[in-house]
CSV table of C-alpha atoms and ligand atoms in Angstrom, one decimal:
chain,number,residue,atom,x,y,z
A,1314,MET,CA,-12.8,-15.7,21.4
A,1315,PRO,CA,-15.9,-16.1,19.1
A,1316,HIS,CA,-17.6,-19.2,18.9
A,1317,LEU,CA,-16.8,-19.4,15.2
A,1318,ARG,CA,-13.5,-18.2,13.8
A,1319,PHE,CA,-12.2,-17.7,10.4
A,1320,THR,CA,-9.6,-16.6,9.0
A,1321,THR,CA,-8.0,-16.0,4.8
A,1322,ALA,CA,-4.6,-16.1,3.6
A,1323,GLY,CA,-4.0,-15.3,-0.1
A,1324,GLU,CA,-2.9,-12.9,-2.6
A,1325,SER,CA,-4.5,-11.2,-5.3
A,1326,HIS,CA,-2.0,-12.9,-7.9
A,1327,GLY,CA,-0.7,-15.6,-5.8
A,1328,PRO,CA,-1.4,-19.1,-6.2
A,1329,ALA,CA,-4.2,-19.6,-4.4
A,1330,LEU,CA,-7.1,-17.9,-2.0
A,1331,VAL,CA,-7.4,-19.8,1.6
A,1332,ALA,CA,-10.0,-20.0,4.1
A,1333,LEU,CA,-10.1,-21.8,7.7
A,1334,VAL,CA,-13.6,-21.8,9.6
A,1335,GLU,CA,-13.0,-23.5,13.0
A,1336,GLY,CA,-16.0,-23.9,15.3
A,1337,CYS,CA,-18.6,-25.2,13.1
A,1338,PRO,CA,-20.4,-28.6,14.8
A,1339,ALA,CA,-20.2,-32.0,13.1
A,1340,GLY,CA,-23.3,-33.3,11.1
A,1341,LEU,CA,-23.6,-30.2,9.5
A,1342,PRO,CA,-24.7,-31.2,5.5
A,1343,LEU,CA,-21.5,-29.5,3.6
A,1344,LEU,CA,-21.0,-30.1,-0.5
A,1345,ALA,CA,-18.7,-28.1,-2.7
A,1346,GLU,CA,-21.7,-26.4,-4.9
A,1347,HIS,CA,-23.0,-25.0,-1.9
A,1348,VAL,CA,-19.8,-22.7,-1.3
A,1349,ASN,CA,-19.7,-22.7,-5.3
A,1350,HIS,CA,-22.9,-20.9,-5.6
A,1351,GLU,CA,-21.8,-18.4,-3.5
A,1352,LEU,CA,-18.5,-17.7,-5.4
A,1353,ALA,CA,-20.0,-17.7,-8.4
A,1354,ARG,CA,-22.7,-15.2,-7.0
A,1355,ARG,CA,-19.6,-12.9,-6.0
A,1356,GLN,CA,-18.4,-13.2,-9.4
A,1357,GLN,CA,-21.2,-11.2,-11.2
A,1358,GLY,CA,-22.4,-7.7,-11.6
A,1359,TYR,CA,-22.1,-5.4,-14.5
A,1360,GLY,CA,-19.1,-3.3,-14.4
A,1361,ARG,CA,-16.5,-5.9,-13.6
A,1362,GLY,CA,-13.4,-6.1,-15.1
A,1363,ARG,CA,-11.8,-8.9,-17.5
A,1364,ARG,CA,-10.5,-10.9,-14.3
A,1365,MET,CA,-13.5,-12.1,-14.0
A,1366,VAL,CA,-13.5,-13.7,-17.5
A,1367,ILE,CA,-10.4,-15.5,-16.7
A,1368,GLU,CA,-11.6,-16.5,-13.0
A,1369,THR,CA,-14.5,-19.8,-12.2
A,1370,ASP,CA,-13.7,-19.7,-8.6
A,1371,ARG,CA,-13.9,-23.4,-7.6
A,1372,VAL,CA,-13.8,-24.5,-3.8
A,1373,GLU,CA,-11.8,-27.6,-2.8
A,1374,PHE,CA,-11.8,-28.7,0.3
A,1375,LEU,CA,-8.6,-29.7,2.4
A,1376,ALA,CA,-10.2,-30.7,5.7
A,1377,GLY,CA,-13.2,-30.6,8.3
A,1378,VAL,CA,-15.6,-32.4,5.7
A,1379,ARG,CA,-16.1,-35.7,5.0
A,1380,ALA,CA,-18.7,-37.7,2.6
A,1381,GLY,CA,-20.8,-33.9,2.3
A,1382,GLU,CA,-21.0,-33.1,6.3
A,1383,THR,CA,-18.5,-31.1,8.5
A,1384,LEU,CA,-16.7,-32.7,11.3
A,1385,GLY,CA,-16.7,-30.6,13.6
A,1386,SER,CA,-13.0,-30.1,13.1
A,1387,PRO,CA,-11.6,-27.3,11.2
A,1388,ILE,CA,-12.4,-26.5,8.1
A,1389,ALA,CA,-10.2,-25.8,5.2
A,1390,MET,CA,-10.9,-24.7,1.8
A,1391,LEU,CA,-8.7,-23.7,-1.4
A,1392,VAL,CA,-9.7,-21.8,-3.8
A,1393,ARG,CA,-7.0,-21.4,-7.1
A,1394,ASN,CA,-6.4,-18.6,-8.7
A,1395,LYS,CA,-6.5,-19.4,-12.5
A,1396,ASP,CA,-4.2,-15.8,-13.2
A,1397,TRP,CA,-1.7,-17.1,-11.1
A,1398,ALA,CA,-0.4,-18.9,-14.9
A,1399,ASN,CA,0.0,-15.1,-15.6
A,1400,TRP,CA,2.1,-14.0,-12.7
A,1401,GLU,CA,4.1,-16.8,-11.8
A,1402,ALA,CA,7.5,-14.8,-12.3
A,1403,ILE,CA,6.0,-12.1,-10.3
A,1404,MET,CA,4.8,-13.6,-7.5
A,1405,ASP,CA,6.8,-16.2,-7.2
A,1406,PRO,CA,7.9,-17.0,-3.3
A,1407,ALA,CA,10.9,-18.2,-4.2
A,1408,PRO,CA,13.8,-15.3,-4.4
A,1409,ARG,CA,14.7,-14.6,-8.7
A,1410,PRO,CA,17.6,-13.9,-10.2
A,1411,GLU,CA,16.3,-10.5,-11.3
A,1412,ASP,CA,15.1,-9.5,-7.6
A,1413,ASP,CA,19.0,-8.4,-7.1
A,1414,GLN,CA,19.0,-5.7,-10.7
A,1415,GLU,CA,18.8,-2.4,-10.4
A,1416,ASP,CA,14.7,-2.6,-11.6
A,1417,GLY,CA,14.2,-5.8,-9.6
A,1418,ARG,CA,11.0,-7.7,-10.5
A,1419,LYS,CA,8.5,-6.4,-13.2
A,1420,ARG,CA,5.0,-5.0,-12.4
A,1421,GLN,CA,6.5,-2.9,-9.5
A,1422,LEU,CA,3.9,0.0,-8.4
A,1423,THR,CA,5.4,2.7,-7.1
A,1424,ARG,CA,2.8,5.9,-8.1
A,1425,VAL,CA,0.4,5.2,-5.3
A,1426,ARG,CA,-3.3,5.9,-6.0
A,1427,PRO,CA,-5.3,7.5,-3.7
A,1428,GLY,CA,-7.9,6.1,-1.8
A,1429,HIS,CA,-5.7,3.1,-2.1
A,1430,ALA,CA,-3.6,0.7,0.6
A,1431,ASP,CA,-0.2,1.5,-1.6
A,1432,LEU,CA,1.1,4.3,0.4
A,1433,THR,CA,-0.1,3.7,4.0
A,1434,GLY,CA,0.8,0.0,3.7
A,1435,LEU,CA,4.0,0.2,2.1
A,1436,LEU,CA,4.8,3.3,4.7
A,1437,LYS,CA,3.5,0.6,7.6
A,1438,PHE,CA,5.1,-2.1,6.4
A,1439,ASP,CA,8.7,-0.3,4.9
A,1440,ARG,CA,8.3,-1.9,1.5
A,1441,ASP,CA,9.3,-0.7,-1.7
A,1442,ASP,CA,7.1,-1.7,-3.9
A,1443,ALA,CA,3.0,-1.3,-3.2
A,1444,ARG,CA,2.4,-4.6,-5.0
A,1445,ASP,CA,3.6,-6.6,-2.0
A,1446,ILE,CA,0.7,-4.4,-0.1
A,1447,LEU,CA,-1.8,-4.3,-2.9
A,1448,GLU,CA,-2.2,-7.9,-3.8
A,1449,ARG,CA,-3.8,-9.0,-0.2
A,1450,ALA,CA,-5.5,-4.8,0.4
A,1451,SER,CA,-7.2,-6.3,-3.2
A,1452,ALA,CA,-11.0,-7.4,-2.9
A,1453,ARG,CA,-10.5,-10.5,-4.6
A,1454,GLU,CA,-9.3,-11.6,-0.5
A,1455,THR,CA,-13.0,-11.5,-0.6
A,1456,THR,CA,-13.7,-14.4,-2.4
A,1457,ALA,CA,-12.2,-16.4,0.5
A,1458,ARG,CA,-14.8,-14.6,3.0
A,1459,VAL,CA,-17.9,-15.7,0.7
A,1460,ALA,CA,-16.4,-19.1,0.8
A,1461,ALA,CA,-16.3,-19.2,4.5
A,1462,GLY,CA,-19.7,-17.2,4.7
A,1463,ALA,CA,-21.3,-20.1,2.5
A,1464,VAL,CA,-20.3,-22.5,5.8
A,1465,ALA,CA,-22.0,-20.3,7.9
A,1466,LYS,CA,-24.9,-19.9,5.2
A,1467,GLN,CA,-25.3,-23.2,5.6
A,1468,LEU,CA,-25.6,-23.6,9.6
A,1469,LEU,CA,-27.9,-20.6,9.7
A,1470,ALA,CA,-30.7,-22.5,7.0
A,1471,ALA,CA,-30.7,-25.8,9.2
A,1472,LEU,CA,-31.7,-23.4,12.0
A,1473,GLY,CA,-34.1,-21.4,9.4
A,1474,VAL,CA,-32.2,-18.3,8.9
A,1475,ARG,CA,-32.3,-16.9,5.4
A,1476,VAL,CA,-29.5,-14.3,4.4
A,1477,GLY,CA,-30.2,-11.8,1.0
A,1478,SER,CA,-29.1,-8.8,-0.5
A,1479,HIS,CA,-29.7,-6.3,-3.0
A,1480,LEU,CA,-28.4,-2.8,-4.3
A,1481,VAL,CA,-30.5,0.1,-3.6
A,1482,HIS,CA,-27.9,2.4,-4.8
A,1483,LEU,CA,-25.4,2.7,-7.7
A,1484,GLY,CA,-23.3,6.1,-8.5
A,1485,GLY,CA,-26.2,8.9,-7.6
A,1486,VAL,CA,-28.9,6.9,-9.0
A,1487,ASP,CA,-31.4,5.4,-6.1
A,1488,ALA,CA,-33.5,2.1,-6.7
A,1489,ALA,CA,-37.2,2.2,-5.2
A,1490,ARG,CA,-37.2,-0.5,-2.4
A,1491,PRO,CA,-40.5,-2.5,-3.0
A,1492,ALA,CA,-42.6,-2.5,0.4
A,1493,GLN,CA,-43.1,-6.2,0.2
A,1494,LEU,CA,-39.7,-8.1,-0.7
A,1495,PRO,CA,-39.9,-11.2,-2.6
A,1496,ASP,CA,-39.8,-14.6,-0.8
A,1497,ASP,CA,-36.2,-15.5,-2.6
A,1498,LEU,CA,-34.4,-12.3,-2.2
A,1499,ASN,CA,-31.3,-13.4,-3.9
A,1500,ALA,CA,-33.1,-15.9,-6.2
A,1501,ALA,CA,-34.6,-12.3,-7.7
A,1502,ALA,CA,-31.7,-9.9,-7.2
A,1503,ASP,CA,-29.5,-12.5,-8.6
A,1504,ALA,CA,-31.1,-12.5,-11.8
A,1505,SER,CA,-30.8,-9.0,-12.9
A,1506,PRO,CA,-26.9,-7.1,-14.0
A,1507,LEU,CA,-27.0,-5.1,-11.0
A,1508,ARG,CA,-28.7,-7.6,-8.1
A,1509,CYS,CA,-31.2,-4.8,-8.3
A,1510,LEU,CA,-34.7,-5.0,-7.8
A,1511,ASP,CA,-36.0,-1.7,-9.8
A,1512,GLY,CA,-35.3,-2.4,-13.4
A,1513,ILE,CA,-35.5,1.3,-14.3
A,1514,ALA,CA,-33.3,2.6,-12.4
A,1515,GLU,CA,-31.2,-0.1,-13.4
A,1516,GLN,CA,-31.1,1.4,-16.6
A,1517,GLU,CA,-29.7,4.9,-15.6
A,1518,MET,CA,-27.2,2.8,-13.4
A,1519,ILE,CA,-26.0,0.6,-16.2
A,1520,ALA,CA,-25.7,4.0,-18.4
A,1521,ARG,CA,-23.8,5.7,-15.6
A,1522,ILE,CA,-21.2,2.4,-15.9
A,1523,ASP,CA,-20.7,3.0,-19.0
A,1524,ALA,CA,-20.0,6.6,-19.0
A,1525,ALA,CA,-17.7,5.7,-16.0
A,1526,LYS,CA,-15.8,3.3,-18.2
A,1527,LYS,CA,-15.9,5.9,-20.8
A,1528,GLU,CA,-13.8,7.9,-18.8
A,1529,GLY,CA,-11.6,6.3,-17.1
A,1530,ASN,CA,-13.4,6.4,-13.3
A,1531,THR,CA,-15.1,4.8,-11.1
A,1532,LEU,CA,-18.7,4.1,-8.8
A,1533,GLY,CA,-19.9,3.2,-5.4
A,1534,GLY,CA,-23.0,2.3,-3.9
A,1535,ILE,CA,-25.2,0.7,-1.7
A,1536,CYS,CA,-26.7,-2.8,-0.5
A,1537,GLU,CA,-29.0,-4.1,1.6
A,1538,VAL,CA,-28.4,-7.3,3.5
A,1539,VAL,CA,-31.9,-8.6,4.9
A,1540,VAL,CA,-32.1,-11.6,7.5
A,1541,THR,CA,-35.3,-13.7,8.2
A,1542,GLY,CA,-35.8,-16.3,10.5
A,1543,LEU,CA,-33.7,-15.1,13.8
A,1544,PRO,CA,-34.9,-15.7,16.6
A,1545,VAL,CA,-35.7,-13.3,19.3
A,1546,GLY,CA,-32.3,-13.0,21.5
A,1547,LEU,CA,-29.0,-13.3,19.5
A,1548,GLY,CA,-26.5,-11.0,21.3
A,1549,ALA,CA,-26.7,-9.4,24.4
A,1550,HIS,CA,-27.3,-6.0,25.5
A,1551,VAL,CA,-24.9,-6.3,28.9
A,1552,SER,CA,-21.4,-5.6,27.7
A,1553,TRP,CA,-20.0,-3.6,25.0
A,1554,ASP,CA,-18.5,-6.2,22.9
A,1555,ARG,CA,-21.4,-9.0,23.4
A,1556,LYS,CA,-23.9,-6.0,21.1
A,1557,LEU,CA,-24.5,-7.7,18.3
A,1558,ASP,CA,-24.8,-4.2,16.3
A,1559,GLY,CA,-21.3,-3.7,17.4
A,1560,ARG,CA,-20.1,-6.6,16.3
A,1561,LEU,CA,-22.3,-6.6,12.3
A,1562,ALA,CA,-20.8,-3.2,12.1
A,1563,ALA,CA,-17.2,-4.5,12.7
A,1564,ALA,CA,-17.1,-7.0,10.3
A,1565,ILE,CA,-19.5,-5.2,7.6
A,1566,CYS,CA,-16.8,-2.3,7.7
A,1567,SER,CA,-13.7,-4.7,7.4
A,1568,ILE,CA,-14.4,-5.4,3.6
A,1569,PRO,CA,-12.7,-3.7,1.2
A,1570,ALA,CA,-14.2,0.0,0.1
A,1571,VAL,CA,-16.9,-0.3,2.7
A,1572,LYS,CA,-17.1,3.1,4.7
A,1573,GLY,CA,-20.0,3.2,6.3
A,1574,VAL,CA,-23.6,0.7,7.7
A,1575,GLU,CA,-26.6,1.7,8.7
A,1576,MET,CA,-29.3,-0.5,11.0
A,1577,GLY,CA,-32.7,-0.5,10.0
A,1578,ILE,CA,-33.5,3.2,8.9
A,1579,GLY,CA,-30.0,3.7,10.4
A,1580,PHE,CA,-29.1,7.8,10.4
A,1581,ASP,CA,-32.6,8.8,9.4
A,1582,ALA,CA,-33.4,7.3,13.0
A,1583,ALA,CA,-31.6,11.1,14.2
A,1584,ARG,CA,-33.2,13.0,12.4
A,1585,ARG,CA,-37.1,12.0,13.5
A,1586,THR,CA,-38.8,12.4,16.8
A,1587,GLY,CA,-39.0,9.0,19.0
A,1588,ALA,CA,-42.5,8.7,18.3
A,1589,GLU,CA,-41.9,8.0,14.8
A,1590,VAL,CA,-38.9,5.7,15.0
A,1591,HIS,CA,-40.1,3.3,17.7
A,1592,ASP,CA,-42.0,0.1,16.7
A,1593,GLU,CA,-44.5,-0.3,18.3
A,1594,ILE,CA,-45.3,-4.1,19.6
A,1595,GLU,CA,-48.6,-5.3,19.5
A,1596,PRO,CA,-49.7,-9.4,20.5
A,1597,ALA,CA,-49.2,-11.5,17.6
A,1598,PRO,CA,-49.9,-15.2,18.5
A,1599,GLY,CA,-48.1,-18.0,17.0
A,1600,ASN,CA,-44.8,-16.7,16.1
A,1601,PRO,CA,-42.3,-18.2,18.7
A,1602,ARG,CA,-39.6,-16.4,16.8
A,1603,THR,CA,-40.6,-13.1,18.6
A,1604,GLY,CA,-42.0,-14.1,21.9
A,1605,ASN,CA,-45.5,-14.2,20.1
A,1606,VAL,CA,-45.2,-10.6,19.8
A,1607,ARG,CA,-45.3,-8.4,16.4
A,1608,ARG,CA,-43.5,-4.6,15.7
A,1609,ARG,CA,-46.0,-2.5,13.7
A,1610,SER,CA,-42.7,-1.2,11.5
A,1611,ASN,CA,-39.4,-2.0,11.1
A,1612,ASN,CA,-37.4,0.9,12.0
A,1613,ALA,CA,-35.5,-0.5,14.4
A,1614,GLY,CA,-34.1,-3.1,11.1
A,1615,GLY,CA,-34.7,-5.9,13.7
A,1616,LEU,CA,-32.3,-4.7,16.5
A,1617,GLU,CA,-33.0,-3.2,19.9
A,1618,GLY,CA,-30.4,-3.0,22.7
A,1619,GLY,CA,-27.4,-5.1,20.6
A,1620,MET,CA,-29.8,-8.1,20.5
A,1621,THR,CA,-32.1,-9.5,17.4
A,1622,THR,CA,-36.1,-8.5,18.1
A,1623,GLY,CA,-37.1,-11.7,15.9
A,1624,GLU,CA,-37.9,-9.2,13.0
A,1625,PRO,CA,-36.1,-8.9,10.1
A,1626,LEU,CA,-32.8,-7.7,9.9
A,1627,VAL,CA,-32.0,-5.1,7.6
A,1628,LEU,CA,-28.5,-3.5,6.9
A,1629,ARG,CA,-27.6,-1.4,4.2
A,1630,VAL,CA,-23.9,-0.9,3.3
A,1631,ALA,CA,-22.2,2.0,1.7
A,1632,MET,CA,-18.9,1.9,-0.6
A,1633,LYS,CA,-16.6,4.3,-1.9
A,1634,PRO,CA,-16.2,4.5,-5.8
A,1635,ILE,CA,-12.9,1.6,-6.7
A,1636,ALA,CA,-9.6,3.3,-6.0
A,1637,THR,CA,-7.8,2.1,-9.4
A,1638,LEU,CA,-8.8,4.8,-11.9
A,1639,MET,CA,-8.3,4.5,-15.6
A,1640,ARG,CA,-7.8,8.1,-15.9
A,1641,PRO,CA,-5.3,8.7,-12.7
A,1642,LEU,CA,-5.2,11.1,-10.4
A,1643,GLN,CA,-2.4,12.9,-9.2
A,1644,THR,CA,0.2,11.5,-6.6
A,1645,VAL,CA,3.8,11.1,-5.7
A,1646,ASP,CA,6.1,8.4,-6.9
A,1647,VAL,CA,7.5,6.7,-4.1
A,1648,LYS,CA,10.8,5.6,-6.2
A,1649,THR,CA,11.7,9.4,-7.2
A,1650,GLY,CA,9.6,11.1,-5.0
A,1651,GLU,CA,8.4,13.0,-7.9
A,1652,THR,CA,4.7,14.1,-8.3
A,1653,ALA,CA,3.1,11.8,-10.9
A,1654,SER,CA,-0.3,10.1,-11.9
A,1655,ALA,CA,-1.1,7.4,-10.1
A,1656,ALA,CA,-0.5,3.8,-11.3
A,1657,ALA,CA,-3.6,2.3,-13.6
A,1658,GLU,CA,-3.9,-1.3,-13.3
A,1659,ARG,CA,-6.6,-3.4,-14.3
A,1660,SER,CA,-9.7,-3.1,-12.4
A,1661,ASP,CA,-13.4,-2.9,-12.5
A,1662,VAL,CA,-15.4,0.2,-13.0
A,1663,THR,CA,-18.1,-0.7,-9.9
A,1664,ALA,CA,-18.2,-3.9,-7.6
A,1665,VAL,CA,-20.8,-3.0,-5.3
A,1666,PRO,CA,-22.9,-6.0,-6.5
A,1667,ALA,CA,-20.3,-8.7,-5.4
A,1668,MET,CA,-19.9,-6.7,-2.0
A,1669,GLY,CA,-23.4,-7.4,-1.1
A,1670,VAL,CA,-22.8,-10.6,-1.8
A,1671,ILE,CA,-19.8,-9.8,0.1
A,1672,ALA,CA,-22.1,-8.6,3.3
A,1673,GLU,CA,-23.9,-11.5,3.3
A,1674,ALA,CA,-20.8,-13.3,3.8
A,1675,MET,CA,-19.9,-11.1,7.1
A,1676,THR,CA,-23.5,-10.8,8.3
A,1677,ALA,CA,-24.1,-14.9,8.2
A,1678,LEU,CA,-20.6,-15.1,9.9
A,1679,VAL,CA,-21.5,-13.5,12.6
A,1680,LEU,CA,-24.8,-14.4,13.0
A,1681,ALA,CA,-23.6,-18.1,12.9
A,1682,ASP,CA,-21.0,-17.2,15.7
A,1683,ALA,CA,-24.1,-15.4,17.6
A,1684,MET,CA,-26.0,-18.7,17.4
A,1685,LEU,CA,-23.6,-20.7,18.8
A,1686,GLU,CA,-22.6,-18.8,20.9
A,1687,LYS,CA,-26.3,-19.0,22.6
A,1688,PHE,CA,-27.1,-22.0,21.8
A,1689,GLY,CA,-23.9,-24.0,21.7
A,1690,GLY,CA,-23.6,-28.0,20.2
A,1691,ASP,CA,-21.2,-29.7,18.9
A,1692,SER,CA,-23.3,-31.6,16.6
A,1693,LEU,CA,-26.2,-29.8,14.3
A,1694,ALA,CA,-28.7,-32.3,16.2
A,1695,GLU,CA,-27.7,-30.6,19.4
A,1696,LEU,CA,-27.7,-27.1,18.6
A,1697,GLN,CA,-30.6,-27.6,16.6
A,1698,ARG,CA,-31.8,-29.1,20.2
A,1699,ASN,CA,-31.2,-25.9,21.7
A,1700,HIS,CA,-32.3,-23.9,19.4
A,1701,ALA,CA,-35.8,-25.3,19.6
A,1702,GLY,CA,-36.2,-25.7,23.3
A,1703,TYR,CA,-34.8,-21.9,23.7
A,1704,LEU,CA,-38.0,-20.8,21.5
A,1705,ALA,CA,-40.2,-23.4,23.0
A,1706,ARG,CA,-39.3,-21.4,26.5
A,1707,VAL,CA,-40.1,-17.8,24.8
A,1708,ALA,CA,-43.2,-19.3,22.9
A,1709,GLU,CA,-45.1,-19.7,26.5
A,1710,ARG,CA,-44.4,-16.6,27.6
A,1711,LEU,CA,-47.0,-14.6,26.1
A,1712,GLY,CA,-48.5,-17.3,23.9
B,2442,EPS,C1,-8.9,-5.4,-7.4
B,2442,EPS,C2,-8.6,-5.5,-9.2
B,2442,EPS,C3,-8.8,-6.5,-10.4
B,2442,EPS,C4,-10.5,-7.0,-9.5
B,2442,EPS,C5,-10.0,-7.6,-8.4
B,2442,EPS,C6,-10.0,-6.7,-7.8
B,2442,EPS,O1,-8.0,-7.8,-10.2
B,2442,EPS,P1,-6.6,-7.5,-11.3
B,2442,EPS,O2,-6.0,-6.7,-10.6
B,2442,EPS,O3,-6.5,-8.9,-11.3
B,2442,EPS,O4,-7.7,-7.1,-12.8
B,2442,EPS,O5,-10.7,-7.7,-10.3
B,2442,EPS,O6,-11.4,-8.8,-7.7
B,2442,EPS,C7,-11.0,-9.8,-7.7
B,2442,EPS,C8,-9.9,-10.3,-8.5
B,2442,EPS,C9,-12.1,-10.7,-7.7
B,2442,EPS,O7,-12.0,-11.9,-7.2
B,2442,EPS,O8,-12.8,-10.0,-7.0
B,2442,EPS,C10,-8.2,-4.9,-6.8
B,2442,EPS,O9,-7.3,-4.5,-7.1
B,2442,EPS,O10,-9.0,-4.9,-5.5
């Protein structure tokens, strides 16, 4: 059982989204603004649709926090959907008279979108209206993940860990990755419209988004997540389900529209020789987090044997283009069984910049869980003591 558990609930056009985080120690400073900052970061990005103009996501703590500190009890968080006001009749939890009429409620979706959960969800859950599926499959759900991730980030920050991301590819355009990432990666990335550090490539990406919008198309892309300040030895090599790379991959691949994750140089490692791939090790006194050594390169992306090395953790996350196309693809109408054009609901042209923020949240949740697994503690002070004691022992080894 994980040490930091979380779950979410909520439909895209329902009254609200909910996140429940269990296992966070007591005494962690936690303010609404910590969560709201992350929620706002997820809402930005060139290429989003009109919905992001409607919503201004704000958290309400319902449980687990008092006077700006966690209590050690489950943390319950609520984010209201402003758009609910426009959807009450369609999403009302109570039955309505129109449900019994032949046409039923408005805004039914039966011309299922290729690439979306619509068709498979509808068949599996035995529903007639794909709205019953798409409302939960919607990326709106990731708002609640980012709220949960904000708690994990606070916990990691209290242990000297920083989680950031930036966009490295969009719609066929690669960004040049600076040799040295900025110290405050998110401050630099958040300042640009696509969260991209290469301003020239970004202009081309924006042009491609504009062109895709004009032709009713959508675009995918890749974000890189970078985590600094981790100690050596989170995760374990001993069993498949304790390996940190597997846990990270599962969490990242659960993000809507994510199709792949690379660690370090990822798939490129398969194309190179061992001498070109493995990071040579040299003494580096004064680095307790890595055991007083340093890797000459970081092709492994901070993970060896399913454990952190203490070098920066580097993940790249690939997102496919959004499945809702304004110039729709061909499909079958599940009401008539006939060929039709897929439904074209309001949506985004791309949400890759937001996906980077969501990937940060999922990464933070896995890492905070791994921290609690290794160091334990019912209070933040106890967790910090255990963490410091371990680092002192590691520092003795090759110091
Ligand atoms: C989404 C469709 C759009 C997006 C939404 C995800 O919403 P709507 O259907 O209301 O126009 O804006 O993303 C969010 C609401 C969000 O908060 O990220 C979809 O179908 O997945």
